[in-house]
Short mmCIF file of C-alpha atoms and ligand atoms in Angstrom, two decimals:
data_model
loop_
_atom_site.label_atom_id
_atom_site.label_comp_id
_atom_site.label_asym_id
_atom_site.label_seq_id
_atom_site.Cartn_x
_atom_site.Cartn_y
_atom_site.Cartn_z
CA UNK A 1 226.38 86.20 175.35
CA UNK A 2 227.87 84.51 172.62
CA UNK A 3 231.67 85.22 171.25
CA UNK A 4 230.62 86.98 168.13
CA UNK A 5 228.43 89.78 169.77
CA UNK A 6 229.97 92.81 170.30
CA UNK A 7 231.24 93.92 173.55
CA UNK A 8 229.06 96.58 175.16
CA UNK A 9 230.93 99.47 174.09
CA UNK A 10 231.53 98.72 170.22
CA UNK A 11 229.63 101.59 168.45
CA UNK A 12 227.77 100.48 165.73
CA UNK A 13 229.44 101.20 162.27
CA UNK A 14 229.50 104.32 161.03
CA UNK A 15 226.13 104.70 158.25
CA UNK A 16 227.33 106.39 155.02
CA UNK A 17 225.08 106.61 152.29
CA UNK A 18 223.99 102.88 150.69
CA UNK A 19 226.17 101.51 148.07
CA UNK A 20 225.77 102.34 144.17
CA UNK A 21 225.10 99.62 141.46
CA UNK A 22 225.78 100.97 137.75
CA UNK A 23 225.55 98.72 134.99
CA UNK A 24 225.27 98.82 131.07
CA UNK A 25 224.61 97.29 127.96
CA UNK A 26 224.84 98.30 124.39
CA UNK A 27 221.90 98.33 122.61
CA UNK A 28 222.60 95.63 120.04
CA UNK A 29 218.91 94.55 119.09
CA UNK A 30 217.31 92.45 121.60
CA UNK A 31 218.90 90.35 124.15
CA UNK A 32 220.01 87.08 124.58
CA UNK A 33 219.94 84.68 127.38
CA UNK A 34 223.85 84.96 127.75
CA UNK A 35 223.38 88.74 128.72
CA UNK A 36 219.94 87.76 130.48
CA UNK A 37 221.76 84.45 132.55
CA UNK A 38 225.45 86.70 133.07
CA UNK A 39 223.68 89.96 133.67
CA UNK A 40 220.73 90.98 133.58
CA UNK A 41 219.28 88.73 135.97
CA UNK A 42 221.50 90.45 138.46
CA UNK A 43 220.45 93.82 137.88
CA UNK A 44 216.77 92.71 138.50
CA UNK A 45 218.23 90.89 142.18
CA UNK A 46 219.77 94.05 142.60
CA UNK A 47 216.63 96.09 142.01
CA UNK A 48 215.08 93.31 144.74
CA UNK A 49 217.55 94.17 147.43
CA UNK A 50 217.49 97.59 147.17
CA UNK A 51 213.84 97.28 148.34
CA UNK A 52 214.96 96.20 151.65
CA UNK A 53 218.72 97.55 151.66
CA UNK A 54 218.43 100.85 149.52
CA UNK A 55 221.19 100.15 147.26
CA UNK A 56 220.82 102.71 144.45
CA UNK A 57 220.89 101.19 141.45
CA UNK A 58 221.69 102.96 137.86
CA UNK A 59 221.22 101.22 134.70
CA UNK A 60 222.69 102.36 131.39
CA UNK A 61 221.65 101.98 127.47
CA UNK A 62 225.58 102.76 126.42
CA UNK A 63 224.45 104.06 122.90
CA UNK A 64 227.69 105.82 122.77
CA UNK A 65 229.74 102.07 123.01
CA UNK A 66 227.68 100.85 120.27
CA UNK A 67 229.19 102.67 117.66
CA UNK A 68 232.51 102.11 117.87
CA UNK A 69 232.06 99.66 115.34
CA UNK A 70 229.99 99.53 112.30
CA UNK A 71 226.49 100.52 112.46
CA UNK A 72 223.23 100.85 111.16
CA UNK A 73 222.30 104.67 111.39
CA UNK A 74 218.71 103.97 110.64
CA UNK A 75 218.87 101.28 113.51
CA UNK A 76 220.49 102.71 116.59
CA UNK A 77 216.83 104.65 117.53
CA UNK A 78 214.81 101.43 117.74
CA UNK A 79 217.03 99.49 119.26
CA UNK A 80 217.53 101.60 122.11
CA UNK A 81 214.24 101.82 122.60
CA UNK A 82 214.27 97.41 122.29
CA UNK A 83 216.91 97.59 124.60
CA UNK A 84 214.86 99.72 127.56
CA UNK A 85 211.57 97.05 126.56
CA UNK A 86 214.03 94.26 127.37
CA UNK A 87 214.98 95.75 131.05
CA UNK A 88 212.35 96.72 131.96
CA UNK A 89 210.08 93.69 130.69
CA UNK A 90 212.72 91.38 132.29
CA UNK A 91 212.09 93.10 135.87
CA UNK A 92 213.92 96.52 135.94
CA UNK A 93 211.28 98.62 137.77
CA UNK A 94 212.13 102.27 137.14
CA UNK A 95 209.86 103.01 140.24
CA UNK A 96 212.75 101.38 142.22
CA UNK A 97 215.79 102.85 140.42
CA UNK A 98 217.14 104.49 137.54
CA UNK A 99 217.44 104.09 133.68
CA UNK A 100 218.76 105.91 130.73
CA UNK A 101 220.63 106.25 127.61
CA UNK A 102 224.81 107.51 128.02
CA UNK A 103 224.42 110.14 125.14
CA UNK A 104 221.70 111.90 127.39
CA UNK A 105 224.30 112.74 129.61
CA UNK A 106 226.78 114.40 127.65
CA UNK A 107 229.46 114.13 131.06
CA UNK A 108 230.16 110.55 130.19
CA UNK A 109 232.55 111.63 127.48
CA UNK A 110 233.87 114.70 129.38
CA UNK A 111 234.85 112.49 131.90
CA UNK A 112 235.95 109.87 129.35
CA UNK A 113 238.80 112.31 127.60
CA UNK A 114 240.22 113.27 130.93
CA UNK A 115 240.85 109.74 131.47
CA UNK A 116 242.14 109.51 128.09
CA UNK A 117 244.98 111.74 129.59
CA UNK A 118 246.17 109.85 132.27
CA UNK A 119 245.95 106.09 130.93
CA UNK A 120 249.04 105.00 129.10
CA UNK A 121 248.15 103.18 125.74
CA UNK A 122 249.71 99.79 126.39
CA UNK A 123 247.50 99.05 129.22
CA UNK A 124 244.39 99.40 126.02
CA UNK A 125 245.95 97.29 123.80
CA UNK A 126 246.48 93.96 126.46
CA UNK A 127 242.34 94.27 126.50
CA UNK A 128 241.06 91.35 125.35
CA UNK A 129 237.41 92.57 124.12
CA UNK A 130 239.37 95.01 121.58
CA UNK A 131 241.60 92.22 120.13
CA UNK A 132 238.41 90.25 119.78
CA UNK A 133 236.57 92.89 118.39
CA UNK A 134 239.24 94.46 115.98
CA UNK A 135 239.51 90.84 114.94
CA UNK A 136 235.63 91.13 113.72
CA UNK A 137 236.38 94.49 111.97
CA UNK A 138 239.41 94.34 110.50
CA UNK A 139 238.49 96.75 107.90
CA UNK A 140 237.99 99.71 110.09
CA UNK A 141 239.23 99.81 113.90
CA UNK A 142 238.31 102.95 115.12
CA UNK A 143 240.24 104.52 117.96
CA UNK A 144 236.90 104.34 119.52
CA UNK A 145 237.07 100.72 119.54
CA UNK A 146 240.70 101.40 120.98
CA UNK A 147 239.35 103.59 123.88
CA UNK A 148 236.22 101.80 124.73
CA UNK A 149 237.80 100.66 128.21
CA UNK A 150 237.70 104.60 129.14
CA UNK A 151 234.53 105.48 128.54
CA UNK A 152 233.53 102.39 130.42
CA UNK A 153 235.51 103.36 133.41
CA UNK A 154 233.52 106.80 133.06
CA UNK A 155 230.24 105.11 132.94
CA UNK A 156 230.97 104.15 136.28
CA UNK A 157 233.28 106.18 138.21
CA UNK A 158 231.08 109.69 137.62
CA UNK A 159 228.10 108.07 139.76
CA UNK A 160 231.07 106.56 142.19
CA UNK A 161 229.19 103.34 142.08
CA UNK A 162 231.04 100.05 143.07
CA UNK A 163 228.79 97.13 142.55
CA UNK A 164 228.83 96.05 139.06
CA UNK A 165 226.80 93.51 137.93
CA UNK A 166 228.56 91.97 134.63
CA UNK A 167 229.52 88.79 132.95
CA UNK A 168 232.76 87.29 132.88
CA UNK A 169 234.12 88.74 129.85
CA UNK A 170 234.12 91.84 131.72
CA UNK A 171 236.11 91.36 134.75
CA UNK A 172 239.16 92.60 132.46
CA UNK A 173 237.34 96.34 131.69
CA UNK A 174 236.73 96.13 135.55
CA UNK A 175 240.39 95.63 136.39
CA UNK A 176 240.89 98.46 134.19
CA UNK A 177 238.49 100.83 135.85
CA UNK A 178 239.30 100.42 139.19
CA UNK A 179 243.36 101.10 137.59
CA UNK A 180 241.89 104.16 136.38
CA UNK A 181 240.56 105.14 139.45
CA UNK A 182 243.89 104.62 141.74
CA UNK A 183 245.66 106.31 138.65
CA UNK A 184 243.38 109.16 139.27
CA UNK A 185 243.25 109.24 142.77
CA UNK A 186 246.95 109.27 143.19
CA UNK A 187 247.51 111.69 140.99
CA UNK A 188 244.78 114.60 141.47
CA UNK A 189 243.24 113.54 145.23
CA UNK A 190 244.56 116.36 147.55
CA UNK A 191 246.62 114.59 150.81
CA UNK A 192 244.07 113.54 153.35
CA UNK A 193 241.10 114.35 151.09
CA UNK A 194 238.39 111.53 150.73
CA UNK A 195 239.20 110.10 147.17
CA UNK A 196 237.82 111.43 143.95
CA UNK A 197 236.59 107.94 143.14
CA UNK A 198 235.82 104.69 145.25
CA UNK A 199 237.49 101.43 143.29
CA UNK A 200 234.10 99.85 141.80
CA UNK A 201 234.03 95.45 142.14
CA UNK A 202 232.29 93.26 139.61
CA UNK A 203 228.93 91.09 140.65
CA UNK A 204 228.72 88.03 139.15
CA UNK A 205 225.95 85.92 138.53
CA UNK A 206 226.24 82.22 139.28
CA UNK A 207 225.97 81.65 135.79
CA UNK A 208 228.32 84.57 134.34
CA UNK A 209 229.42 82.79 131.14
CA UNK A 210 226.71 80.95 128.66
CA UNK A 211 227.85 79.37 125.70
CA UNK A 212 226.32 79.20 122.48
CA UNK A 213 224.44 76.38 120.67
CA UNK A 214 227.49 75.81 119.08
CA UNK A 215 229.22 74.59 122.47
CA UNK A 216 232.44 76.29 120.91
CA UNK A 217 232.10 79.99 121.86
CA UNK A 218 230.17 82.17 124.89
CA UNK A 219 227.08 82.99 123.59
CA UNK A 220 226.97 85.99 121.22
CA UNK A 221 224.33 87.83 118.58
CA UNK A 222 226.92 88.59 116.02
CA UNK A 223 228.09 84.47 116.19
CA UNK A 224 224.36 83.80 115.59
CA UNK A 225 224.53 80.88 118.35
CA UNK A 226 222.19 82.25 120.46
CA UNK A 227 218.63 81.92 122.03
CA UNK A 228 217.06 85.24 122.10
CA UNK A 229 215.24 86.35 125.41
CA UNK A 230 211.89 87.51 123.87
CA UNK A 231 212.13 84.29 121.54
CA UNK A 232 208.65 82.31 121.14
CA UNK A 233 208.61 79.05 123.22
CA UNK A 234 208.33 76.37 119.80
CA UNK A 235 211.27 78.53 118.32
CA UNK A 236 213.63 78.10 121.84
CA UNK A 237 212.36 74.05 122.28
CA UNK A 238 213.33 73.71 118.56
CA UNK A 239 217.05 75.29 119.35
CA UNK A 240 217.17 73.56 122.30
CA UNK A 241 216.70 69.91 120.41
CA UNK A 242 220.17 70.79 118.34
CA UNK A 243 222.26 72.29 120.90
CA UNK A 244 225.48 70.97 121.99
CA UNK A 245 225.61 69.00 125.17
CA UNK A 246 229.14 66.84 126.66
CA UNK A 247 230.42 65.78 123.54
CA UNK A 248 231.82 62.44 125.26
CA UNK A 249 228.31 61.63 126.14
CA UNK A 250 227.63 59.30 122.79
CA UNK A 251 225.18 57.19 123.94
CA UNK A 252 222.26 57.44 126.20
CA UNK A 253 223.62 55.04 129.00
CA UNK A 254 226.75 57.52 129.54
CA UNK A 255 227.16 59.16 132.38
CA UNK A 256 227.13 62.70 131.56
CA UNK A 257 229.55 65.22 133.07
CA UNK A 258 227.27 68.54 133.94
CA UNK A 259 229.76 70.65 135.09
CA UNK A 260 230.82 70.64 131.40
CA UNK A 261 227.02 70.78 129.73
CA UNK A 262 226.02 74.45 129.14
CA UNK A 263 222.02 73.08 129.22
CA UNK A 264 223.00 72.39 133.10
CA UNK A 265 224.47 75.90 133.12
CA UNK A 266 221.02 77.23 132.05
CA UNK A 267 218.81 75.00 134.22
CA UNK A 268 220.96 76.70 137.11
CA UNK A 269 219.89 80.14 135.87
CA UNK A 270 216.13 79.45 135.64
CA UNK A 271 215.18 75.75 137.18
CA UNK A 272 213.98 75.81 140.82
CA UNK A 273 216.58 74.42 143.05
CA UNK A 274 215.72 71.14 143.52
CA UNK A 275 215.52 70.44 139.80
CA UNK A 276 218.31 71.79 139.17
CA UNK A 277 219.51 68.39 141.56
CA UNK A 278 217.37 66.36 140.10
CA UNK A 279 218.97 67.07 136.89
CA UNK A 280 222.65 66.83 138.16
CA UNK A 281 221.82 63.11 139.66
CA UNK A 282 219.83 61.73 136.45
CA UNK A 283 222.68 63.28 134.14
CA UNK A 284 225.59 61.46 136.08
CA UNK A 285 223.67 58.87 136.79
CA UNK A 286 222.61 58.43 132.95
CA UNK A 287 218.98 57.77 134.39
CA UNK A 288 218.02 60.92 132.11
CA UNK A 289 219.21 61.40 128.68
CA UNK A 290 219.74 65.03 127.12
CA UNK A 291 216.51 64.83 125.55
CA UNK A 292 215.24 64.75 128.45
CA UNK A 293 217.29 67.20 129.99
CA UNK A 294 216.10 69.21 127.07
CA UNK A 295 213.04 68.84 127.38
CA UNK A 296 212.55 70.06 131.13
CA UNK A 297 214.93 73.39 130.53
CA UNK A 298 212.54 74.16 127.58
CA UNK A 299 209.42 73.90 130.26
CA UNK A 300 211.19 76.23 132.22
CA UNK A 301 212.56 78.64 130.25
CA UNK A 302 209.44 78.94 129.00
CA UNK A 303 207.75 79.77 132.72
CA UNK A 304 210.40 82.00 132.93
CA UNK A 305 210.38 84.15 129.86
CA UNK A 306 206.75 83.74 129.03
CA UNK A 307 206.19 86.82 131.56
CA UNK A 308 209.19 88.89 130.32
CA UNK A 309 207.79 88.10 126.36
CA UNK A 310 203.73 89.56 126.88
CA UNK A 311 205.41 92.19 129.25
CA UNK A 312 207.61 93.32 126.51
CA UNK A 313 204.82 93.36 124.45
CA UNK A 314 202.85 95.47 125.98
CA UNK A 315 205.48 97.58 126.61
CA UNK A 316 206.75 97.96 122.96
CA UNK A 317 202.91 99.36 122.50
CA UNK A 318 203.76 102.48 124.68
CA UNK A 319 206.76 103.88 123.57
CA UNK A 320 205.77 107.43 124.90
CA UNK A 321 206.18 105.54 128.57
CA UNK A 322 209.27 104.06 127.75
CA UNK A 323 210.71 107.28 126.40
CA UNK A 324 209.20 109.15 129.64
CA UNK A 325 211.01 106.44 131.71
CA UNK A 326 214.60 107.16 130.11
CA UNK A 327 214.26 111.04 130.32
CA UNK A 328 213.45 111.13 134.09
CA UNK A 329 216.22 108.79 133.81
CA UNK A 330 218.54 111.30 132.47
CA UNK A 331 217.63 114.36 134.53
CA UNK A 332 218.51 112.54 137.43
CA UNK A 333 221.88 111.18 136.29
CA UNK A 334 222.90 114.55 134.70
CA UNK A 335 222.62 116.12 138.36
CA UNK A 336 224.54 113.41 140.29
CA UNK A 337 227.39 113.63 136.87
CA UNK A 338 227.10 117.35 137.19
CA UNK A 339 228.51 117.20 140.77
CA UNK A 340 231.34 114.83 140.59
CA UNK A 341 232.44 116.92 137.25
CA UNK A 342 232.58 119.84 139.50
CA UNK A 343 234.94 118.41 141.76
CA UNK A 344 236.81 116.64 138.93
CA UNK A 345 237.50 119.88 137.15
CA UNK A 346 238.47 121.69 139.53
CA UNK A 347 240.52 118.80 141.17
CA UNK A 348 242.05 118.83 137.88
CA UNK A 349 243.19 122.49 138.12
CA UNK A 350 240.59 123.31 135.20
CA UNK A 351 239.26 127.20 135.23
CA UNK A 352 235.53 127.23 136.00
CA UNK A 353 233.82 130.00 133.69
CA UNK A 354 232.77 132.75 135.36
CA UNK A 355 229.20 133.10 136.52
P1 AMP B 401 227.14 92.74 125.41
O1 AMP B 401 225.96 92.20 124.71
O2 AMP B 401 228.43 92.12 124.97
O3 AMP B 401 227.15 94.24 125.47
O4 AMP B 401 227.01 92.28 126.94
C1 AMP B 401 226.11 92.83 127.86
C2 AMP B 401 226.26 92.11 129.19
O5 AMP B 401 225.94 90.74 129.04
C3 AMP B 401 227.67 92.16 129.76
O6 AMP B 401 227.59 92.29 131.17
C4 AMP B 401 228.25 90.84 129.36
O7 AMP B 401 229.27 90.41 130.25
C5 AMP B 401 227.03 89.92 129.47
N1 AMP B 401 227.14 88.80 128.53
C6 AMP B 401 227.19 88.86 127.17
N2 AMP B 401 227.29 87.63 126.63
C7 AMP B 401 227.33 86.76 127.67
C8 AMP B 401 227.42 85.33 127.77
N3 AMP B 401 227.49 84.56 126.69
N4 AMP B 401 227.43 84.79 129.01
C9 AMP B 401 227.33 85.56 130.12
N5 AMP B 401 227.24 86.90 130.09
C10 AMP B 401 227.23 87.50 128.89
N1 LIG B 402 231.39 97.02 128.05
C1 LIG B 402 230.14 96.46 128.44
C2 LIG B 402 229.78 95.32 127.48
O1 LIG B 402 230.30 95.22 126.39
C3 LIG B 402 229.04 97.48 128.43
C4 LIG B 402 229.31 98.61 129.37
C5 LIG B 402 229.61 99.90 129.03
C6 LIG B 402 229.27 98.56 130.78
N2 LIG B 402 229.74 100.65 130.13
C7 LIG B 402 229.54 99.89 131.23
C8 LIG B 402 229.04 97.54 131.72
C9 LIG B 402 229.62 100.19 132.58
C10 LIG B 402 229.13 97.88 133.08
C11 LIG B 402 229.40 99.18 133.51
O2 LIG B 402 228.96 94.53 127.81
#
């Protein structure tokens, strides 16, 4: 027997039911390969383990986030609709878990305001995504904006999840949530009870911040740096050509400093392993220059996203299935919201109506 088994009388540990992953996006037209490289990638890994670990996952078009800033009325329809194409083009297989859109499930805000009750405002205001954002829209902040962080927390504390697969800008609305939970917890969670809500951890990818072609800022649609994930091949090589690399790197013959070089961030996301090598070694060893470091992303990206482009297609041709896809999405998530709001409420010392 070796030291690490366990002795003969260990029982084995206790089986509860399997974790739960919730993520979200907003639908802000189609994607980019920052969200594809920092998140999305991991939802679809997720979606693969649950096949053999039966994580539940729960995947979110946050509609309601979306317009906390200016919007296009006329818009917001189709591009939750491109947002679903983009999931579930890109892998997310809604025979293996669930997807829908927050406003189907009107106990998202319910849960939302309570929270509003018991977070102090300072702790909003140190966020850095609102002073980013409130930068952007100086004209009109909306206390939306301001409260964004709660409705977040909501998202993900009414289906108790506590995998959340994210990029790195937001760890911070992470902190926040699993704050909101202890606040809660502390607060309304009977002594010896089990608590209201578990505290949920980011996932990150290994690749959970991509900068834009600009090399100055992460990736971003409304900085127009970006490469979009349903973009034609020509269009992403062409990109590719101008993008910024290691600015010390002036001439070919320099070694090149990868760690630094957001096209070797990108090979990591999509390049088999041992290119991914080969393309650490030729860069430091100035055997390859960007070009051709360049040149091999853009032959990958475009195995990689060739798929994900005619799938999207295809799918963009059947909206009826998409919009089937989101309902069933909804009637599940409105009974699992349904039950925590029951115990929420009445944790809460709120009256249930009679009947
Ligand atoms: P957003 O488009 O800002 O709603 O982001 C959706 C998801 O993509 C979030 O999990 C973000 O953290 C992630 N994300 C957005 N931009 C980037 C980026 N440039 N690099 C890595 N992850 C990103
Ligand atoms: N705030 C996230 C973003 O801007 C989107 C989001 C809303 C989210 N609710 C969520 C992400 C719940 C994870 C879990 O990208």
């Amino acid at each position: 027997m070796t030291e690490q088994a366990p002795a003969p009388t260990d029982k084995p540990a206790p089986k509860g039911p399997p974790p739960r992953v919730f993520s979200g996006m907003q639908p802000s037209g189609t994607l980019h390969l920052g969200n594809y490289m920092g998140a999305l990638k991991t939802w679809v890994d997720l979606v693969d383990e649950s096949r053999r670990t039966g994580l539940d996952c729960i995947f979110c078009i946050v509609d309601q986030h979306a317009i906390t800033v200016d919007y296009d009325v006329k818009e917001l329809r189709a591009k939750v609709v491109d947002a679903a194409v983009c999931y579930l083009a890109a892998g997310i297989d809604p025979a293996q878990c669930t997807l829908f859109v927050q406003s189907h499930v009107p106990q998202h805000t319910e849960l939302a305001w309570y929270f509003n009750t018991i977070m102090p405002m300072g702790e909003l205001g140190r966020m850095t995504q609102f002073k980013e954002k409130s930068e952007q829209h100086r004209q009109s902040v909306s206390t939306g904006l301001f409260t964004y962080p709660l409705l977040m927390a909501a998202d993900i504390l009414l289906y108790r999840a506590t995998i959340v697969p994210v990029g790195e800008d937001q760890v911070q609305h992470l902190e926040f949530s699993r704050e909101v939970a202890r606040k809660f917890n502390g607060r309304f969670t009977p002594k010896r009870a089990r608590p209201t809500f578990p505290e949920p951890a980011p996932r990150l990818s290994a690749t959970p911040r991509i900068m834009g072609l600009d090399g100055m800022h992460k990736m971003s649609k409304s900085r127009g740096n970006e490469i979009g994930l349903l973009e034609e091949d020509a269009s992403i090589r062409k990109k590719l050509k101008g993008a910024f690399t290691d600015p010390q790197r002036m001439r070919r013959d320099d070694p090149g400093r990868p760690e630094i070089c957001n096209i070797y961030t990108m090979h990591r996301a999509v390049s088999p392993p041992a290119l991914v090598e080969e393309v650490q070694r030729s860069c430091t060893s100035a055997s390859w220059g960007c070009g051709d470091c360049k040149e091999a992303l853009g032959n990958n990206l475009s195995a990689h996203l060739t798929p994900i482009r005619l799938k999207a297609k295809e799918l963009t041709a059947k909206p009826e299935q998409v919009h089937d896809t989101l309902a069933d999405g909804a009637r599940r998530c409105r009974a699992i919201a349904e039950e925590t709001m029951r115990e929420v409420r009445d944790r809460m010392g709120l009256v249930p109506a009679k009947g």
